[in-house]
Every structure is written in C-alpha cells, then in structure tokens.
Amino acid sequence: MSGAADEQAQVTAIIAALNAALAPKVAYDIEKVPSPRTGPYVEVTVVWRFGGESRNDGYVGTDGGRILTRYVAKHIEDARLMRSKVVGVLRYGRITVAGDVLITSRETGEPIGEDEGWFSGLDTWTFTA
Amino acid sequence: MEVNVRHSIGDLAADLTKIPPAASRDLHGVVRDGLRVGNNLARDFARESAGKHGKHYPKAFTTEMNGTASGLTGGGLISGEYGPDPALPQGGMSFEYGSRNQKPHLDLARSADIIGPSFAGEVRRASEQWFWL
C-alpha cells in the first residue's frame, strides 16, 4: 500500500462505495451498526494483511487488506439482495481513496443461513492499493 | 579437439521417468510441512483471540492429508487441510468469521496470509531439484 490515504479514509471510502449501491444505505463499519437493530444491514470489517515472518523481526512481506461483508436481515431475500449488490461493487472493484485505487477481488464466503433468529451470510474480499 | 558424447536421448528419457515419483515424494513433504506450520500459526492466533469462553477451541486445530496422488506414478492431487475440527470440543464454533452477534477472529485467514507465500516458494524450490537427480 502506498500509504497516501490513511486507514480510516480507506474504510470510509469502502463503506461509501457500498452504500452508493445499497438503497437504503445500510452498510456500517463493524463498530457502528445502529442499536437496536431493526432492519437489514451490512456489517463491514476491514483489516490489513501482513505476510512474511510471524516473529517481530521487522520484515513485512506481501501486504494489502481484507474486507468482510456480513449481510444480516430478518428475511432471507433481503440478505440475498444486499449480497448481490455488494458483489456488484467488490467482485472486480476499484475504489478511489485520496489518489490511491484499491483493487478488490473475492476471496471466500459463507452461505446465507439462520443466525440467532435472523438470517446472515458473509463474503470476504482482498484488496491491494 | 574432440567431442565426447556421454549421454544419449535414452538417458534423458530415463531421467524424466524418475521425476514423477521424486516429485510426489517431495511435494507430499512440502504439503505436510505447510499444514503443520500453518496449523501451528492458526492455533497460536486462536489462543490469543478465543478468550475464556473458547478455551477448548485452540486444542481443536488439527491437520489432515486428503489428496489422491499415487506414489508409483506421481500423478493425482496432493492436498491437505488444517483448522478446527468440528468433531472436537468447540471445534465447530463460529470464531473464524463470527456471526451477527460476534466479531470475526480471522485466525485461519491470518495464518494463510503468512503460509501462502512461503508455501509457493517451497514448491518452486522443490521443483528446481528434479532435473538434477
């Protein structure tokens, strides 16, 4: 990553890109999902990936980021609809952040299923800048 | 000046037939080592992240070879997997990706970020030796 944009700016840009496709705008950073939760929402987690050695020797190999998008709804069709919109943004996505372009692609996912009385499913994506 | 021909095309053919079983043996070792190291990494991450309510979760991490390769011909698939075994206590818990009420821990994903590039390097290094048997 070039470091031109700080981490929070990247998270903000990713969530803005998702909300541009979702109507209503229901994608939230993982700490900011409204409580109590009444309607469908997409919980977004962004973490940075560091390859290379696992010991603290200062070496950093490949790096980039990972995005998790969890689709949560009381009705399964709402979860599926949110998933299809998010996939449209991130499958081969390009998100601009302060001059950097984050290039996203799908990594893996879990099917939408029952989750403590609601329905939820998840996709993970990796990105580089 | 003279030219000495030491090997013929028949020798090359004989060398090439030695490669598949050597490749199978070497790559089994690479995969097995990768599973062990990856599993150890993931288990260490799990020990940090699971907390008191997941105290059995790290002990559920195991490895398993599951490919179809033939030791005789060298053909087939050499593969394995590592991670929490749902048949063991707490092995089926949703720590990796979380749930609607639990944040993701990503222990396996973090281990893959480390083991992935080194595994690719080990496969390449193994293959470089086969033509010098």
mmCIF file of C-alpha atoms in Angstrom:
data_model
loop_
_atom_site.group_PDB
_atom_site.id
_atom_site.type_symbol
_atom_site.label_atom_id
_atom_site.label_comp_id
_atom_site.label_asym_id
_atom_site.label_seq_id
_atom_site.Cartn_x
_atom_site.Cartn_y
_atom_site.Cartn_z
ATOM 1 C CA MET A 1 0.000 0.000 0.000
ATOM 2 C CA SER A 2 1.307 3.432 -0.869
ATOM 3 C CA GLY A 3 0.154 4.948 2.426
ATOM 4 C CA ALA A 4 -1.113 8.027 0.669
ATOM 5 C CA ALA A 5 -4.522 7.554 2.319
ATOM 6 C CA ASP A 6 -4.823 6.674 5.986
ATOM 7 C CA GLU A 7 -6.619 3.553 7.139
ATOM 8 C CA GLN A 8 -9.777 5.342 8.266
ATOM 9 C CA ALA A 9 -10.055 7.080 4.901
ATOM 10 C CA GLN A 10 -9.906 3.689 3.189
ATOM 11 C CA VAL A 11 -12.640 2.270 5.425
ATOM 12 C CA THR A 12 -14.798 5.355 4.828
ATOM 13 C CA ALA A 13 -14.343 5.064 1.061
ATOM 14 C CA ILE A 14 -15.189 1.341 1.041
ATOM 15 C CA ILE A 15 -18.390 1.888 3.028
ATOM 16 C CA ALA A 16 -19.356 4.856 0.842
ATOM 17 C CA ALA A 17 -18.900 2.727 -2.282
ATOM 18 C CA LEU A 18 -21.134 0.008 -0.825
ATOM 19 C CA ASN A 19 -23.806 2.493 0.258
ATOM 20 C CA ALA A 20 -23.835 4.003 -3.214
ATOM 21 C CA ALA A 21 -25.129 0.625 -4.429
ATOM 22 C CA LEU A 22 -27.390 -0.179 -1.466
ATOM 23 C CA ALA A 23 -30.720 1.564 -1.111
ATOM 24 C CA PRO A 24 -31.371 2.366 1.689
ATOM 25 C CA LYS A 25 -27.791 2.937 2.822
ATOM 26 C CA VAL A 26 -27.295 0.150 5.308
ATOM 27 C CA ALA A 27 -23.570 -0.642 5.216
ATOM 28 C CA TYR A 28 -21.853 0.144 8.527
ATOM 29 C CA ASP A 29 -18.370 -0.138 9.975
ATOM 30 C CA ILE A 30 -18.426 -3.064 12.416
ATOM 31 C CA GLU A 31 -18.414 -0.797 15.499
ATOM 32 C CA LYS A 32 -21.129 1.489 14.169
ATOM 33 C CA VAL A 33 -24.098 -0.747 13.432
ATOM 34 C CA PRO A 34 -27.078 1.082 14.983
ATOM 35 C CA SER A 35 -28.526 -0.429 18.121
ATOM 36 C CA PRO A 36 -31.153 -1.763 18.469
ATOM 37 C CA ARG A 37 -31.012 -3.325 15.038
ATOM 38 C CA THR A 38 -34.410 -3.391 13.393
ATOM 39 C CA GLY A 39 -33.815 -3.729 9.675
ATOM 40 C CA PRO A 40 -31.446 -5.359 7.233
ATOM 41 C CA TYR A 41 -27.852 -4.168 7.322
ATOM 42 C CA VAL A 42 -24.389 -4.988 6.053
ATOM 43 C CA GLU A 43 -21.678 -5.152 8.691
ATOM 44 C CA VAL A 44 -18.308 -4.211 7.211
ATOM 45 C CA THR A 45 -14.976 -5.214 8.747
ATOM 46 C CA VAL A 46 -11.721 -4.013 7.188
ATOM 47 C CA VAL A 47 -8.401 -5.430 8.371
ATOM 48 C CA TRP A 48 -4.911 -5.210 6.987
ATOM 49 C CA ARG A 49 -2.963 -8.305 5.945
ATOM 50 C CA PHE A 50 0.714 -8.782 6.548
ATOM 51 C CA GLY A 51 2.559 -11.724 5.075
ATOM 52 C CA GLY A 52 6.159 -12.637 5.774
ATOM 53 C CA GLU A 53 7.574 -13.812 9.071
ATOM 54 C CA SER A 54 5.394 -14.270 12.122
ATOM 55 C CA ARG A 55 8.055 -13.066 14.523
ATOM 56 C CA ASN A 56 8.686 -9.403 15.300
ATOM 57 C CA ASP A 57 11.732 -9.054 13.142
ATOM 58 C CA GLY A 58 10.517 -6.024 11.232
ATOM 59 C CA TYR A 59 10.082 -7.912 7.987
ATOM 60 C CA VAL A 60 6.848 -7.347 6.124
ATOM 61 C CA GLY A 61 6.136 -9.413 3.029
ATOM 62 C CA THR A 62 3.095 -9.044 0.869
ATOM 63 C CA ASP A 63 0.513 -6.707 2.315
ATOM 64 C CA GLY A 64 -2.903 -5.455 1.487
ATOM 65 C CA GLY A 65 -6.282 -5.551 3.082
ATOM 66 C CA ARG A 66 -9.198 -7.853 3.709
ATOM 67 C CA ILE A 67 -12.832 -6.770 3.752
ATOM 68 C CA LEU A 68 -15.573 -8.851 5.365
ATOM 69 C CA THR A 69 -19.171 -8.058 4.467
ATOM 70 C CA ARG A 70 -21.844 -9.765 6.593
ATOM 71 C CA TYR A 71 -25.418 -9.455 5.333
ATOM 72 C CA VAL A 72 -27.975 -9.559 8.151
ATOM 73 C CA ALA A 73 -31.742 -9.463 7.728
ATOM 74 C CA LYS A 74 -34.918 -10.858 9.233
ATOM 75 C CA HIS A 75 -35.955 -12.118 5.796
ATOM 76 C CA ILE A 76 -33.617 -14.232 3.687
ATOM 77 C CA GLU A 77 -34.498 -12.459 0.439
ATOM 78 C CA ASP A 78 -33.300 -9.141 1.903
ATOM 79 C CA ALA A 79 -29.957 -10.720 2.821
ATOM 80 C CA ARG A 80 -29.621 -12.176 -0.687
ATOM 81 C CA LEU A 81 -30.431 -8.823 -2.302
ATOM 82 C CA MET A 82 -27.826 -6.982 -0.222
ATOM 83 C CA ARG A 83 -25.268 -9.639 -1.111
ATOM 84 C CA SER A 84 -25.907 -9.285 -4.832
ATOM 85 C CA LYS A 85 -25.423 -5.501 -4.635
ATOM 86 C CA VAL A 86 -22.212 -5.772 -2.630
ATOM 87 C CA VAL A 87 -20.833 -8.406 -5.013
ATOM 88 C CA GLY A 88 -21.514 -5.986 -7.855
ATOM 89 C CA VAL A 89 -19.284 -3.389 -6.172
ATOM 90 C CA LEU A 90 -16.430 -5.550 -4.875
ATOM 91 C CA ARG A 91 -16.071 -8.540 -7.205
ATOM 92 C CA TYR A 92 -13.713 -6.710 -9.552
ATOM 93 C CA GLY A 93 -13.905 -3.384 -7.825
ATOM 94 C CA ARG A 94 -11.827 -0.243 -7.966
ATOM 95 C CA ILE A 95 -12.346 2.243 -5.142
ATOM 96 C CA THR A 96 -10.500 5.571 -5.211
ATOM 97 C CA VAL A 97 -9.149 6.937 -1.938
ATOM 98 C CA ALA A 98 -7.092 10.154 -1.982
ATOM 99 C CA GLY A 99 -5.319 9.274 -5.193
ATOM 100 C CA ASP A 100 -4.887 5.563 -4.399
ATOM 101 C CA VAL A 101 -7.005 2.963 -6.131
ATOM 102 C CA LEU A 102 -7.989 -0.063 -4.052
ATOM 103 C CA ILE A 103 -8.428 -3.088 -6.327
ATOM 104 C CA THR A 104 -10.729 -5.644 -4.756
ATOM 105 C CA SER A 105 -11.451 -9.279 -5.536
ATOM 106 C CA ARG A 106 -13.378 -12.039 -3.847
ATOM 107 C CA GLU A 107 -11.597 -14.416 -1.501
ATOM 108 C CA THR A 108 -14.215 -16.715 0.046
ATOM 109 C CA GLY A 109 -17.637 -16.691 1.684
ATOM 110 C CA GLU A 110 -20.272 -18.438 3.761
ATOM 111 C CA PRO A 111 -23.803 -19.163 2.568
ATOM 112 C CA ILE A 112 -26.713 -17.181 3.944
ATOM 113 C CA GLY A 113 -28.323 -19.169 6.736
ATOM 114 C CA GLU A 114 -30.134 -18.936 10.019
ATOM 115 C CA ASP A 115 -28.316 -16.844 12.611
ATOM 116 C CA GLU A 116 -29.930 -16.481 16.054
ATOM 117 C CA GLY A 117 -33.413 -15.841 14.729
ATOM 118 C CA TRP A 118 -32.316 -13.728 11.745
ATOM 119 C CA PHE A 119 -30.536 -14.674 8.514
ATOM 120 C CA SER A 120 -26.934 -13.835 7.750
ATOM 121 C CA GLY A 121 -24.170 -14.735 5.329
ATOM 122 C CA LEU A 122 -20.711 -13.429 4.629
ATOM 123 C CA ASP A 123 -18.164 -12.756 1.890
ATOM 124 C CA THR A 124 -14.513 -11.897 2.272
ATOM 125 C CA TRP A 125 -12.553 -9.817 -0.212
ATOM 126 C CA THR A 126 -8.927 -8.899 -0.513
ATOM 127 C CA PHE A 127 -7.596 -5.624 -1.817
ATOM 128 C CA THR A 128 -4.322 -4.010 -2.740
ATOM 129 C CA ALA A 129 -3.549 -0.374 -3.382
ATOM 130 C CA MET B 1 39.879 -31.063 -30.100
ATOM 131 C CA GLU B 2 37.402 -33.829 -29.555
ATOM 132 C CA VAL B 3 33.756 -34.066 -28.554
ATOM 133 C CA ASN B 4 32.681 -36.713 -26.107
ATOM 134 C CA VAL B 5 29.011 -37.613 -26.013
ATOM 135 C CA ARG B 6 28.279 -39.015 -22.580
ATOM 136 C CA HIS B 7 24.503 -39.153 -22.611
ATOM 137 C CA SER B 8 22.001 -40.012 -25.275
ATOM 138 C CA ILE B 9 18.338 -39.271 -25.700
ATOM 139 C CA GLY B 10 17.701 -42.591 -23.983
ATOM 140 C CA ASP B 11 19.435 -41.299 -20.869
ATOM 141 C CA LEU B 12 17.252 -38.195 -20.933
ATOM 142 C CA ALA B 13 14.164 -40.393 -21.199
ATOM 143 C CA ALA B 14 15.385 -42.443 -18.227
ATOM 144 C CA ASP B 15 15.944 -39.272 -16.188
ATOM 145 C CA LEU B 16 12.487 -37.998 -16.990
ATOM 146 C CA THR B 17 10.836 -41.167 -15.725
ATOM 147 C CA LYS B 18 12.488 -40.640 -12.330
ATOM 148 C CA ILE B 19 10.900 -37.220 -11.882
ATOM 149 C CA PRO B 20 7.231 -38.101 -11.155
ATOM 150 C CA PRO B 21 7.874 -40.316 -8.106
ATOM 151 C CA ALA B 22 10.500 -37.872 -6.825
ATOM 152 C CA ALA B 23 8.061 -35.002 -7.311
ATOM 153 C CA SER B 24 5.342 -36.908 -5.485
ATOM 154 C CA ARG B 25 7.644 -37.649 -2.547
ATOM 155 C CA ASP B 26 8.958 -34.089 -2.312
ATOM 156 C CA LEU B 27 5.589 -32.397 -2.679
ATOM 157 C CA HIS B 28 3.995 -34.638 -0.074
ATOM 158 C CA GLY B 29 6.679 -33.336 2.263
ATOM 159 C CA VAL B 30 6.096 -29.717 1.257
ATOM 160 C CA VAL B 31 2.344 -30.000 1.790
ATOM 161 C CA ARG B 32 2.736 -31.846 5.086
ATOM 162 C CA ASP B 33 5.194 -29.244 6.395
ATOM 163 C CA GLY B 34 2.934 -26.429 5.204
ATOM 164 C CA LEU B 35 -0.025 -27.927 7.029
ATOM 165 C CA ARG B 36 1.942 -28.278 10.241
ATOM 166 C CA VAL B 37 3.321 -24.740 10.165
ATOM 167 C CA GLY B 38 0.029 -23.186 9.067
ATOM 168 C CA ASN B 39 -1.884 -25.058 11.744
ATOM 169 C CA ASN B 40 0.579 -24.007 14.434
ATOM 170 C CA LEU B 41 0.257 -20.382 13.366
ATOM 171 C CA ALA B 42 -3.529 -20.520 13.295
ATOM 172 C CA ARG B 43 -3.656 -22.255 16.662
ATOM 173 C CA ASP B 44 -1.388 -19.589 18.184
ATOM 174 C CA PHE B 45 -3.647 -16.849 16.829
ATOM 175 C CA ALA B 46 -6.654 -18.728 18.209
ATOM 176 C CA ARG B 47 -5.077 -18.912 21.677
ATOM 177 C CA GLU B 48 -4.821 -15.117 21.675
ATOM 178 C CA SER B 49 -8.285 -14.442 20.340
ATOM 179 C CA ALA B 50 -10.583 -17.155 21.725
ATOM 180 C CA GLY B 51 -10.677 -15.940 25.319
ATOM 181 C CA LYS B 52 -12.117 -17.807 28.312
ATOM 182 C CA HIS B 53 -15.315 -18.851 26.554
ATOM 183 C CA GLY B 54 -13.286 -20.539 23.815
ATOM 184 C CA LYS B 55 -10.635 -22.252 25.933
ATOM 185 C CA HIS B 56 -11.013 -25.601 24.130
ATOM 186 C CA TYR B 57 -11.065 -24.044 20.654
ATOM 187 C CA PRO B 58 -7.274 -23.935 20.047
ATOM 188 C CA LYS B 59 -6.968 -27.626 21.011
ATOM 189 C CA ALA B 60 -9.425 -28.492 18.218
ATOM 190 C CA PHE B 61 -6.938 -27.480 15.497
ATOM 191 C CA THR B 62 -5.723 -30.496 13.523
ATOM 192 C CA THR B 63 -4.181 -31.304 10.144
ATOM 193 C CA GLU B 64 -5.177 -33.898 7.569
ATOM 194 C CA MET B 65 -3.745 -35.011 4.229
ATOM 195 C CA ASN B 66 -6.590 -35.739 1.818
ATOM 196 C CA GLY B 67 -5.227 -35.937 -1.711
ATOM 197 C CA THR B 68 -5.354 -38.720 -4.280
ATOM 198 C CA ALA B 69 -1.755 -38.822 -5.509
ATOM 199 C CA SER B 70 -0.130 -42.115 -6.446
ATOM 200 C CA GLY B 71 3.301 -42.798 -5.022
ATOM 201 C CA LEU B 72 4.022 -45.065 -8.004
ATOM 202 C CA THR B 73 3.170 -42.772 -10.859
ATOM 203 C CA GLY B 74 3.329 -39.382 -9.145
ATOM 204 C CA GLY B 75 0.027 -38.400 -10.691
ATOM 205 C CA GLY B 76 -3.028 -37.075 -8.851
ATOM 206 C CA LEU B 77 -3.651 -34.378 -6.290
ATOM 207 C CA ILE B 78 -1.518 -33.764 -3.228
ATOM 208 C CA SER B 79 -3.544 -31.764 -0.738
ATOM 209 C CA GLY B 80 -4.408 -31.337 2.881
ATOM 210 C CA GLU B 81 -6.228 -29.013 5.213
ATOM 211 C CA TYR B 82 -5.811 -27.601 8.668
ATOM 212 C CA GLY B 83 -8.005 -25.843 11.143
ATOM 213 C CA PRO B 84 -10.562 -26.534 13.852
ATOM 214 C CA ASP B 85 -12.147 -29.986 13.641
ATOM 215 C CA PRO B 86 -15.871 -29.657 14.362
ATOM 216 C CA ALA B 87 -15.849 -33.185 15.843
ATOM 217 C CA LEU B 88 -13.676 -31.934 18.737
ATOM 218 C CA PRO B 89 -14.918 -29.790 21.659
ATOM 219 C CA GLN B 90 -15.588 -26.223 20.460
ATOM 220 C CA GLY B 91 -14.175 -27.080 17.034
ATOM 221 C CA GLY B 92 -17.455 -26.078 15.412
ATOM 222 C CA MET B 93 -17.702 -22.637 16.981
ATOM 223 C CA SER B 94 -18.054 -19.641 14.701
ATOM 224 C CA PHE B 95 -14.927 -17.807 15.785
ATOM 225 C CA GLU B 96 -13.304 -17.516 12.349
ATOM 226 C CA TYR B 97 -15.915 -15.344 10.658
ATOM 227 C CA GLY B 98 -18.111 -14.598 13.656
ATOM 228 C CA SER B 99 -21.858 -14.231 13.468
ATOM 229 C CA ARG B 100 -24.362 -11.387 13.686
ATOM 230 C CA ASN B 101 -23.517 -11.014 17.379
ATOM 231 C CA GLN B 102 -19.837 -11.935 17.338
ATOM 232 C CA LYS B 103 -16.925 -10.216 15.660
ATOM 233 C CA PRO B 104 -14.696 -12.279 13.315
ATOM 234 C CA HIS B 105 -11.376 -13.524 14.688
ATOM 235 C CA LEU B 106 -9.761 -14.474 11.337
ATOM 236 C CA ASP B 107 -7.181 -16.817 12.905
ATOM 237 C CA LEU B 108 -7.071 -19.066 9.825
ATOM 238 C CA ALA B 109 -7.045 -16.177 7.371
ATOM 239 C CA ARG B 110 -4.098 -14.584 9.189
ATOM 240 C CA SER B 111 -2.199 -17.864 9.100
ATOM 241 C CA ALA B 112 -2.877 -18.208 5.375
ATOM 242 C CA ASP B 113 -1.511 -14.712 4.739
ATOM 243 C CA ILE B 114 1.791 -15.902 6.202
ATOM 244 C CA ILE B 115 1.945 -19.503 4.977
ATOM 245 C CA GLY B 116 0.660 -18.823 1.442
ATOM 246 C CA PRO B 117 3.701 -17.031 0.033
ATOM 247 C CA SER B 118 6.176 -19.353 1.773
ATOM 248 C CA PHE B 119 4.331 -22.439 0.507
ATOM 249 C CA ALA B 120 4.571 -21.182 -3.063
ATOM 250 C CA GLY B 121 8.283 -20.666 -2.549
ATOM 251 C CA GLU B 122 8.762 -24.190 -1.180
ATOM 252 C CA VAL B 123 7.003 -25.735 -4.180
ATOM 253 C CA ARG B 124 9.232 -23.795 -6.540
ATOM 254 C CA ARG B 125 12.409 -24.763 -4.669
ATOM 255 C CA ALA B 126 11.424 -28.448 -4.698
ATOM 256 C CA SER B 127 10.782 -28.424 -8.435
ATOM 257 C CA GLU B 128 14.184 -26.901 -9.180
ATOM 258 C CA GLN B 129 15.907 -30.043 -7.887
ATOM 259 C CA TRP B 130 14.091 -32.597 -10.014
ATOM 260 C CA PHE B 131 16.093 -32.049 -13.142
ATOM 261 C CA TRP B 132 19.367 -32.770 -11.325
ATOM 262 C CA LEU B 133 18.509 -36.237 -9.962
#
